[in-house]
Short mmCIF file of C-alpha atoms in Angstrom, two decimals:
data_model
loop_
_atom_site.label_atom_id
_atom_site.label_comp_id
_atom_site.label_asym_id
_atom_site.label_seq_id
_atom_site.Cartn_x
_atom_site.Cartn_y
_atom_site.Cartn_z
CA MET R 53 14.09 37.22 -32.50
CA ASP R 54 11.00 37.28 -34.70
CA TYR R 55 8.13 38.20 -32.44
CA ASN R 56 5.48 36.93 -34.86
CA ASN R 57 7.13 33.56 -35.05
CA GLU R 58 7.14 33.30 -31.30
CA ILE R 59 3.39 33.94 -31.18
CA GLU R 60 2.88 31.37 -33.87
CA ILE R 61 4.86 28.79 -31.95
CA LEU R 62 2.93 29.56 -28.79
CA ASP R 63 -0.35 29.29 -30.72
CA ASN R 64 0.64 25.91 -32.04
CA ASP R 65 1.59 24.72 -28.60
CA PHE R 66 -1.63 25.96 -27.02
CA PRO R 67 -4.34 26.07 -29.68
CA GLU R 68 -7.01 26.13 -26.96
CA PRO R 69 -6.91 27.65 -23.48
CA LEU R 70 -6.42 25.36 -20.50
CA CYS R 71 -9.65 24.11 -18.91
CA ALA R 72 -10.48 25.86 -15.63
CA ALA R 73 -11.79 22.61 -14.13
CA CYS R 74 -9.06 20.09 -14.93
CA GLY R 75 -6.15 22.32 -16.01
CA GLN R 76 -5.75 20.40 -19.26
CA GLN R 77 -6.29 21.44 -22.82
CA HIS R 78 -9.44 19.91 -24.30
CA SER R 79 -12.46 20.95 -26.31
CA ASP R 80 -16.01 21.23 -24.91
CA GLU R 81 -16.81 17.93 -26.62
CA GLU R 82 -14.10 16.14 -24.65
CA ASN R 83 -14.14 15.07 -21.00
CA HIS R 84 -11.96 16.63 -18.38
CA PHE R 85 -8.69 14.78 -18.04
CA TYR R 86 -7.22 13.90 -14.66
CA ALA R 87 -4.03 12.17 -13.52
CA TYR R 88 -5.06 9.82 -10.72
CA THR R 89 -2.59 8.80 -8.04
CA ASP R 90 -3.99 5.26 -7.82
CA GLU R 91 -5.58 2.86 -10.26
CA VAL R 92 -9.30 3.64 -10.40
CA ASP R 93 -11.71 0.84 -9.47
CA ASP R 94 -13.04 -0.82 -12.63
CA ASP R 95 -16.58 -0.19 -11.45
CA LEU R 96 -15.95 3.55 -11.38
CA THR R 97 -14.79 3.64 -15.00
CA CYS R 98 -16.91 4.48 -18.02
CA HIS R 99 -17.39 1.57 -20.44
CA ILE R 100 -17.14 3.98 -23.36
CA CYS R 101 -13.96 6.00 -22.63
CA LEU R 102 -12.46 3.53 -20.10
CA HIS R 103 -11.48 6.40 -17.78
CA ALA R 104 -12.92 7.25 -14.36
CA LEU R 105 -16.48 8.51 -14.81
CA VAL R 106 -16.94 12.26 -15.32
CA GLU R 107 -20.43 13.67 -14.65
CA PRO R 108 -21.92 10.17 -14.49
CA LEU R 109 -25.29 9.42 -16.03
CA ASP R 110 -27.36 6.28 -15.24
CA THR R 111 -29.34 4.50 -17.93
CA PRO R 112 -32.77 3.02 -17.11
CA CYS R 113 -31.15 -0.44 -17.48
CA GLY R 114 -28.78 0.41 -14.61
CA HIS R 115 -25.49 1.19 -16.36
CA THR R 116 -23.41 4.31 -15.85
CA TYR R 117 -21.41 6.39 -18.33
CA CYS R 118 -19.86 9.84 -18.53
CA THR R 119 -22.51 12.31 -19.68
CA LEU R 120 -20.36 13.38 -22.65
CA CYS R 121 -19.50 9.79 -23.67
CA LEU R 122 -23.12 8.65 -23.58
CA THR R 123 -24.40 11.81 -25.28
CA ASN R 124 -21.94 11.37 -28.15
CA PHE R 125 -22.71 7.63 -28.41
CA LEU R 126 -26.47 8.24 -28.57
CA LEU R 127 -26.06 10.70 -31.44
CA HIS R 128 -25.65 7.67 -33.68
CA GLU R 129 -27.02 4.73 -31.65
CA ASN R 130 -30.09 4.05 -29.54
CA PHE R 131 -28.92 1.32 -27.19
CA CYS R 132 -26.92 0.86 -24.00
CA PRO R 133 -23.32 -0.06 -24.93
CA VAL R 134 -23.18 -2.75 -22.21
CA ASP R 135 -26.43 -4.72 -22.57
CA ARG R 136 -27.64 -3.24 -25.90
CA LYS R 137 -31.07 -2.44 -24.43
CA TYR R 138 -32.96 0.38 -26.16
CA ILE R 139 -32.37 3.70 -24.36
CA MET R 140 -32.97 7.39 -24.95
CA LEU R 141 -30.82 10.17 -23.48
CA GLN R 142 -33.94 11.79 -22.03
CA SER R 143 -34.63 8.72 -19.88
CA CYS R 144 -31.10 8.70 -18.39
CA LYS R 145 -30.56 10.33 -15.01
CA LYS R 146 -27.68 11.93 -13.14
CA SER R 147 -26.07 9.35 -10.87
CA THR R 148 -26.78 9.35 -7.16
CA VAL R 149 -24.94 11.22 -4.41
CA LEU R 150 -23.16 7.96 -3.49
CA VAL R 151 -21.52 7.66 -6.92
CA LYS R 152 -20.78 11.38 -7.12
CA ASN R 153 -19.04 11.25 -3.72
CA LEU R 154 -16.93 8.22 -4.65
CA LEU R 155 -15.72 10.02 -7.79
CA ASP R 156 -15.27 13.38 -6.07
CA LYS R 157 -12.78 11.93 -3.62
CA LEU R 158 -10.55 10.17 -6.13
CA LEU R 159 -7.09 11.59 -5.63
CA VAL R 160 -5.53 13.47 -8.55
CA ILE R 161 -2.17 15.10 -9.11
CA CYS R 162 -2.07 18.82 -9.85
CA PRO R 163 -1.29 18.99 -13.60
CA PHE R 164 1.16 21.86 -13.07
CA SER R 165 3.69 19.46 -11.60
CA GLU R 166 6.59 21.71 -12.56
CA TYR R 167 5.42 24.24 -9.97
CA CYS R 168 3.15 22.25 -7.66
CA GLN R 169 3.36 18.75 -6.20
CA ASP R 170 -0.08 18.77 -4.57
CA VAL R 171 -2.30 15.70 -4.56
CA LEU R 172 -5.94 16.40 -3.85
CA PRO R 173 -9.50 15.09 -4.23
CA ARG R 174 -10.73 15.49 -7.79
CA CYS R 175 -13.57 17.78 -6.73
CA ASP R 176 -11.11 20.25 -5.20
CA LEU R 177 -8.96 20.73 -8.28
CA GLU R 178 -10.89 23.67 -9.74
CA ASP R 179 -10.73 25.61 -6.45
CA HIS R 180 -7.06 24.67 -6.13
CA PHE R 181 -6.32 26.48 -9.41
CA LEU R 182 -8.12 29.60 -8.17
CA ASN R 183 -6.42 29.66 -4.78
CA ARG R 184 -2.85 28.74 -5.67
CA MET O 275 -31.49 -34.65 32.60
CA ASP O 276 -34.74 -32.94 31.77
CA TYR O 277 -35.19 -33.29 28.04
CA ASN O 278 -37.84 -30.60 27.83
CA ASN O 279 -35.55 -28.12 29.53
CA GLU O 280 -32.80 -28.86 27.05
CA ILE O 281 -35.11 -28.15 24.13
CA GLU O 282 -36.16 -24.97 25.81
CA ILE O 283 -32.53 -23.91 26.25
CA LEU O 284 -31.81 -24.71 22.60
CA ASP O 285 -34.88 -22.77 21.56
CA ASN O 286 -33.71 -19.77 23.54
CA ASP O 287 -30.27 -19.98 22.03
CA PHE O 288 -31.56 -20.35 18.48
CA PRO O 289 -35.11 -18.97 18.32
CA GLU O 290 -34.84 -18.68 14.53
CA PRO O 291 -32.89 -20.75 11.98
CA LEU O 292 -29.69 -19.34 10.53
CA CYS O 293 -30.14 -17.27 7.37
CA ALA O 294 -29.07 -19.10 4.19
CA ALA O 295 -27.65 -15.87 2.71
CA CYS O 296 -25.55 -14.44 5.56
CA GLY O 297 -25.28 -17.39 7.99
CA GLN O 298 -26.57 -15.24 10.84
CA GLN O 299 -29.73 -15.43 12.85
CA HIS O 300 -32.15 -12.65 11.98
CA SER O 301 -35.81 -12.17 11.16
CA ASP O 302 -37.17 -11.35 7.69
CA GLU O 303 -37.62 -7.76 8.87
CA GLU O 304 -33.91 -7.43 9.61
CA ASN O 305 -31.04 -7.01 7.15
CA HIS O 306 -28.43 -9.65 6.55
CA PHE O 307 -25.48 -9.23 8.83
CA TYR O 308 -21.91 -9.49 7.57
CA ALA O 309 -18.49 -9.26 9.20
CA TYR O 310 -16.34 -7.17 6.88
CA THR O 311 -12.57 -7.56 6.84
CA ASP O 312 -11.99 -3.84 6.28
CA GLU O 313 -13.76 -0.69 7.27
CA VAL O 314 -16.48 0.00 4.70
CA ASP O 315 -16.32 3.32 2.82
CA ASP O 316 -18.71 5.83 4.42
CA ASP O 317 -20.34 6.38 1.05
CA LEU O 318 -21.30 2.70 0.84
CA THR O 319 -23.09 2.75 4.19
CA CYS O 320 -26.80 3.25 4.76
CA HIS O 321 -27.68 6.47 6.61
CA ILE O 322 -30.42 4.63 8.49
CA CYS O 323 -28.67 1.49 9.83
CA LEU O 324 -25.10 2.79 9.42
CA HIS O 325 -23.94 -0.56 8.02
CA ALA O 326 -22.82 -1.35 4.48
CA LEU O 327 -25.83 -1.11 2.15
CA VAL O 328 -27.84 -4.29 1.61
CA GLU O 329 -30.12 -4.41 -1.46
CA PRO O 330 -29.63 -0.68 -2.07
CA LEU O 331 -32.51 1.51 -3.18
CA ASP O 332 -32.11 5.02 -4.66
CA THR O 333 -34.54 7.80 -3.82
CA PRO O 334 -35.58 10.30 -6.53
CA CYS O 335 -33.53 12.92 -4.62
CA GLY O 336 -30.40 10.83 -5.17
CA HIS O 337 -29.83 9.17 -1.79
CA THR O 338 -29.33 5.46 -1.20
CA TYR O 339 -30.54 3.21 1.59
CA CYS O 340 -30.98 -0.50 2.26
CA THR O 341 -34.36 -1.60 0.89
CA LEU O 342 -35.44 -2.90 4.31
CA CYS O 343 -34.27 0.21 6.18
CA LEU O 344 -36.07 2.60 3.82
CA THR O 345 -39.20 0.43 3.65
CA ASN O 346 -39.44 0.38 7.45
CA PHE O 347 -38.74 4.12 7.69
CA LEU O 348 -41.43 4.98 5.13
CA LEU O 349 -44.06 3.01 7.06
CA HIS O 350 -44.20 5.99 9.42
CA GLU O 351 -42.59 8.86 7.50
CA ASN O 352 -42.81 10.31 4.01
CA PHE O 353 -39.46 12.01 3.55
CA CYS O 354 -35.86 11.19 2.72
CA PRO O 355 -33.88 10.86 5.98
CA VAL O 356 -30.94 12.84 4.56
CA ASP O 357 -32.50 15.90 2.91
CA ARG O 358 -36.10 15.49 4.20
CA LYS O 359 -37.53 15.82 0.68
CA TYR O 360 -40.94 14.18 0.18
CA ILE O 361 -40.56 10.65 -1.21
CA MET O 362 -42.71 7.58 -1.76
CA LEU O 363 -41.36 4.03 -1.77
CA GLN O 364 -42.93 3.47 -5.20
CA SER O 365 -40.76 6.19 -6.72
CA CYS O 366 -37.53 4.67 -5.37
CA LYS O 367 -35.46 2.46 -7.66
CA LYS O 368 -32.96 -0.36 -7.24
CA SER O 369 -29.44 1.06 -7.36
CA THR O 370 -27.33 0.74 -10.48
CA VAL O 371 -25.00 -2.08 -11.46
CA LEU O 372 -22.05 0.10 -10.40
CA VAL O 373 -23.25 0.30 -6.78
CA LYS O 374 -24.31 -3.36 -6.72
CA ASN O 375 -20.83 -4.40 -7.92
CA LEU O 376 -19.03 -2.26 -5.33
CA LEU O 377 -21.09 -3.86 -2.55
CA ASP O 378 -20.87 -7.38 -3.98
CA LYS O 379 -17.10 -7.36 -3.81
CA LEU O 380 -16.77 -6.17 -0.21
CA LEU O 381 -14.77 -8.84 1.60
CA VAL O 382 -16.50 -10.68 4.44
CA ILE O 383 -15.38 -13.33 6.90
CA CYS O 384 -17.21 -16.66 6.92
CA PRO O 385 -19.35 -16.49 10.08
CA PHE O 386 -18.53 -20.13 10.96
CA SER O 387 -15.04 -19.10 12.04
CA GLU O 388 -14.72 -22.08 14.36
CA TYR O 389 -14.61 -24.36 11.32
CA CYS O 390 -13.71 -22.06 8.43
CA GLN O 391 -11.28 -19.15 8.06
CA ASP O 392 -12.33 -18.18 4.54
CA VAL O 393 -12.56 -14.54 3.49
CA LEU O 394 -14.62 -13.96 0.38
CA PRO O 395 -16.63 -11.38 -1.60
CA ARG O 396 -20.00 -10.73 0.03
CA CYS O 397 -21.90 -11.93 -3.02
CA ASP O 398 -20.22 -15.36 -2.81
CA LEU O 399 -21.16 -16.11 0.80
CA GLU O 400 -24.46 -17.87 0.05
CA ASP O 401 -22.83 -20.22 -2.47
CA HIS O 402 -19.95 -20.75 -0.04
CA PHE O 403 -22.41 -22.18 2.52
CA LEU O 404 -23.87 -24.54 -0.06
CA ASN O 405 -20.52 -25.78 -1.33
CA ARG O 406 -18.55 -26.18 1.89
#
């Protein structure tokens, strides 16, 4: 067996390390990715990425997006994607405890399903990886 | 039959007219009252009145209360009831569209259950009274 080839194959399969928070492979410019057990309420989804909000940020006009999604959007635009009102990233604020709690308790499936069948609140996934 | 007595009895039974928004009898200083079909998520309840939030208001420290509950509380106090951080009513803000939508769609029972068995989203109750 050609050892170098094996490394190469492994490198191709895993070009980046797995994220310690979500257990998936993604760059720093991409959101965490979670597998939810149930359909997520439309109102808890980001209007940019259409997934459940991650690190939600509120605009002054009252809309909520993932921090990463809105940050990337505002690199090229200066308006809220929903109502097109003028906004600046600096005037957006972290969402409230209420919204954070609703997202924290969304149930997700451990991504290492080959070895683990656990279902747990999204906020517990990072600790779950450490304590398995 | 003593007509005056009857009026008096009626007045005692209904000292105030029914509210056009919730169909219940309450003063302007009291929140609307709704009968929910399901238990309301803890995170959607006000930490002052312990009912589902009505006209939610966010504090700068990220907590959410009914506008009436927080307004009444801040008549005598100057801190957030949850984390006791200093707050002023003027620095509190209406909650976001996300929170408004989650509360709007909570299912409530028409309070005139003797004549109507309808169950509908909370935000539709006022129109329901007008269109029955």
